[in-house]
Protein backbone atom coordinates (compact mmCIF):
# COMPACT_ATOMS: atom_id res chain seq x y z
CA UNK A 1 0.00 0.00 0.00
CA UNK A 2 1.46 3.33 -1.01
CA UNK A 3 1.47 6.42 1.17
CA UNK A 4 -0.98 8.06 -1.27
CA UNK A 5 -3.57 5.30 -0.76
CA UNK A 6 -3.72 5.68 3.02
CA UNK A 7 -5.08 9.29 3.05
CA UNK A 8 -7.63 8.38 0.37
CA UNK A 9 -8.84 5.38 2.37
CA UNK A 10 -9.02 7.48 5.53
CA UNK A 11 -10.93 10.20 3.70
CA UNK A 12 -13.50 7.67 2.46
CA UNK A 13 -13.85 6.21 5.95
CA UNK A 14 -14.25 9.66 7.51
CA UNK A 15 -16.83 10.64 4.89
CA UNK A 16 -18.80 7.45 5.56
CA UNK A 17 -18.79 8.04 9.32
CA UNK A 18 -19.83 11.67 8.94
CA UNK A 19 -22.61 10.72 6.54
CA UNK A 20 -23.90 8.14 9.03
CA UNK A 21 -23.96 10.84 11.72
CA UNK A 22 -25.80 13.26 9.43
CA UNK A 23 -28.42 10.65 8.51
CA UNK A 24 -28.87 9.85 12.20
CA UNK A 25 -29.42 13.56 12.94
CA UNK A 26 -32.01 13.80 10.16
CA UNK A 27 -33.86 10.74 11.53
CA UNK A 28 -33.91 12.36 14.99
CA UNK A 29 -35.62 15.42 13.50
CA UNK A 30 -32.73 17.87 13.77
CA UNK A 31 -32.49 20.71 11.28
CA UNK A 32 -29.47 20.95 8.97
CA UNK A 33 -27.88 23.66 11.15
CA UNK A 34 -28.52 21.64 14.32
CA UNK A 35 -27.03 18.61 12.58
CA UNK A 36 -23.89 20.51 11.61
CA UNK A 37 -23.48 21.74 15.19
CA UNK A 38 -24.06 18.27 16.63
CA UNK A 39 -21.54 16.65 14.30
CA UNK A 40 -18.98 19.39 15.00
CA UNK A 41 -19.36 18.81 18.74
CA UNK A 42 -19.11 15.03 18.37
CA UNK A 43 -16.01 15.18 16.18
CA UNK A 44 -14.44 17.87 18.41
CA UNK A 45 -12.95 19.78 15.51
CA UNK A 46 -11.38 16.71 13.93
CA UNK A 47 -13.36 17.00 10.70
CA UNK A 48 -13.20 20.05 8.48
CA UNK A 49 -16.32 22.25 8.51
CA UNK A 50 -16.70 21.96 4.72
CA UNK A 51 -16.83 18.15 5.01
CA UNK A 52 -19.52 18.40 7.66
CA UNK A 53 -21.54 20.81 5.50
CA UNK A 54 -21.17 18.46 2.53
CA UNK A 55 -22.44 15.35 4.34
CA UNK A 56 -25.32 17.22 5.97
CA UNK A 57 -26.32 18.53 2.54
CA UNK A 58 -26.17 14.97 1.16
CA UNK A 59 -28.18 13.54 4.08
CA UNK A 60 -30.91 16.17 3.85
CA UNK A 61 -31.04 16.23 0.04
CA UNK A 62 -30.33 12.64 -1.07
CA UNK A 63 -31.75 13.36 -4.51
CA UNK A 64 -28.51 15.24 -5.25
CA UNK A 65 -26.35 12.15 -4.60
CA UNK A 66 -28.62 9.08 -4.37
CA UNK A 67 -25.71 6.65 -4.70
CA UNK A 68 -24.15 7.97 -1.47
CA UNK A 69 -27.17 7.60 0.80
PDB file of C-alpha atoms in Angstrom:
ATOM      1  CA  UNK A   1       0.000   0.000   0.000  1.00  0.00           C
ATOM      2  CA  UNK A   2       1.457   3.327  -1.007  1.00  0.00           C
ATOM      3  CA  UNK A   3       1.468   6.418   1.166  1.00  0.00           C
ATOM      4  CA  UNK A   4      -0.985   8.062  -1.265  1.00  0.00           C
ATOM      5  CA  UNK A   5      -3.571   5.298  -0.763  1.00  0.00           C
ATOM      6  CA  UNK A   6      -3.718   5.678   3.021  1.00  0.00           C
ATOM      7  CA  UNK A   7      -5.075   9.286   3.046  1.00  0.00           C
ATOM      8  CA  UNK A   8      -7.632   8.380   0.374  1.00  0.00           C
ATOM      9  CA  UNK A   9      -8.844   5.379   2.373  1.00  0.00           C
ATOM     10  CA  UNK A  10      -9.022   7.479   5.535  1.00  0.00           C
ATOM     11  CA  UNK A  11     -10.928  10.196   3.704  1.00  0.00           C
ATOM     12  CA  UNK A  12     -13.503   7.672   2.458  1.00  0.00           C
ATOM     13  CA  UNK A  13     -13.851   6.208   5.953  1.00  0.00           C
ATOM     14  CA  UNK A  14     -14.248   9.663   7.507  1.00  0.00           C
ATOM     15  CA  UNK A  15     -16.828  10.643   4.893  1.00  0.00           C
ATOM     16  CA  UNK A  16     -18.799   7.454   5.562  1.00  0.00           C
ATOM     17  CA  UNK A  17     -18.791   8.038   9.319  1.00  0.00           C
ATOM     18  CA  UNK A  18     -19.825  11.672   8.939  1.00  0.00           C
ATOM     19  CA  UNK A  19     -22.608  10.718   6.541  1.00  0.00           C
ATOM     20  CA  UNK A  20     -23.902   8.136   9.034  1.00  0.00           C
ATOM     21  CA  UNK A  21     -23.960  10.841  11.724  1.00  0.00           C
ATOM     22  CA  UNK A  22     -25.797  13.257   9.426  1.00  0.00           C
ATOM     23  CA  UNK A  23     -28.424  10.651   8.507  1.00  0.00           C
ATOM     24  CA  UNK A  24     -28.868   9.849  12.202  1.00  0.00           C
ATOM     25  CA  UNK A  25     -29.420  13.559  12.941  1.00  0.00           C
ATOM     26  CA  UNK A  26     -32.011  13.802  10.161  1.00  0.00           C
ATOM     27  CA  UNK A  27     -33.856  10.743  11.533  1.00  0.00           C
ATOM     28  CA  UNK A  28     -33.910  12.360  14.989  1.00  0.00           C
ATOM     29  CA  UNK A  29     -35.616  15.418  13.504  1.00  0.00           C
ATOM     30  CA  UNK A  30     -32.734  17.872  13.773  1.00  0.00           C
ATOM     31  CA  UNK A  31     -32.490  20.713  11.282  1.00  0.00           C
ATOM     32  CA  UNK A  32     -29.469  20.949   8.973  1.00  0.00           C
ATOM     33  CA  UNK A  33     -27.881  23.659  11.148  1.00  0.00           C
ATOM     34  CA  UNK A  34     -28.521  21.644  14.321  1.00  0.00           C
ATOM     35  CA  UNK A  35     -27.033  18.611  12.582  1.00  0.00           C
ATOM     36  CA  UNK A  36     -23.887  20.514  11.609  1.00  0.00           C
ATOM     37  CA  UNK A  37     -23.484  21.742  15.193  1.00  0.00           C
ATOM     38  CA  UNK A  38     -24.063  18.268  16.628  1.00  0.00           C
ATOM     39  CA  UNK A  39     -21.537  16.645  14.301  1.00  0.00           C
ATOM     40  CA  UNK A  40     -18.984  19.395  14.998  1.00  0.00           C
ATOM     41  CA  UNK A  41     -19.356  18.809  18.735  1.00  0.00           C
ATOM     42  CA  UNK A  42     -19.108  15.033  18.371  1.00  0.00           C
ATOM     43  CA  UNK A  43     -16.006  15.182  16.177  1.00  0.00           C
ATOM     44  CA  UNK A  44     -14.439  17.866  18.415  1.00  0.00           C
ATOM     45  CA  UNK A  45     -12.951  19.784  15.509  1.00  0.00           C
ATOM     46  CA  UNK A  46     -11.376  16.711  13.931  1.00  0.00           C
ATOM     47  CA  UNK A  47     -13.364  16.996  10.699  1.00  0.00           C
ATOM     48  CA  UNK A  48     -13.204  20.050   8.479  1.00  0.00           C
ATOM     49  CA  UNK A  49     -16.319  22.248   8.511  1.00  0.00           C
ATOM     50  CA  UNK A  50     -16.700  21.964   4.721  1.00  0.00           C
ATOM     51  CA  UNK A  51     -16.827  18.152   5.007  1.00  0.00           C
ATOM     52  CA  UNK A  52     -19.521  18.395   7.662  1.00  0.00           C
ATOM     53  CA  UNK A  53     -21.539  20.813   5.503  1.00  0.00           C
ATOM     54  CA  UNK A  54     -21.172  18.459   2.534  1.00  0.00           C
ATOM     55  CA  UNK A  55     -22.436  15.351   4.342  1.00  0.00           C
ATOM     56  CA  UNK A  56     -25.321  17.221   5.968  1.00  0.00           C
ATOM     57  CA  UNK A  57     -26.325  18.533   2.535  1.00  0.00           C
ATOM     58  CA  UNK A  58     -26.175  14.975   1.160  1.00  0.00           C
ATOM     59  CA  UNK A  59     -28.180  13.544   4.077  1.00  0.00           C
ATOM     60  CA  UNK A  60     -30.915  16.172   3.854  1.00  0.00           C
ATOM     61  CA  UNK A  61     -31.045  16.230   0.043  1.00  0.00           C
ATOM     62  CA  UNK A  62     -30.331  12.637  -1.074  1.00  0.00           C
ATOM     63  CA  UNK A  63     -31.755  13.364  -4.511  1.00  0.00           C
ATOM     64  CA  UNK A  64     -28.511  15.242  -5.254  1.00  0.00           C
ATOM     65  CA  UNK A  65     -26.348  12.149  -4.598  1.00  0.00           C
ATOM     66  CA  UNK A  66     -28.624   9.079  -4.370  1.00  0.00           C
ATOM     67  CA  UNK A  67     -25.714   6.654  -4.704  1.00  0.00           C
ATOM     68  CA  UNK A  68     -24.149   7.968  -1.466  1.00  0.00           C
ATOM     69  CA  UNK A  69     -27.169   7.605   0.801  1.00  0.00           C
TER      70      UNK A  69
END
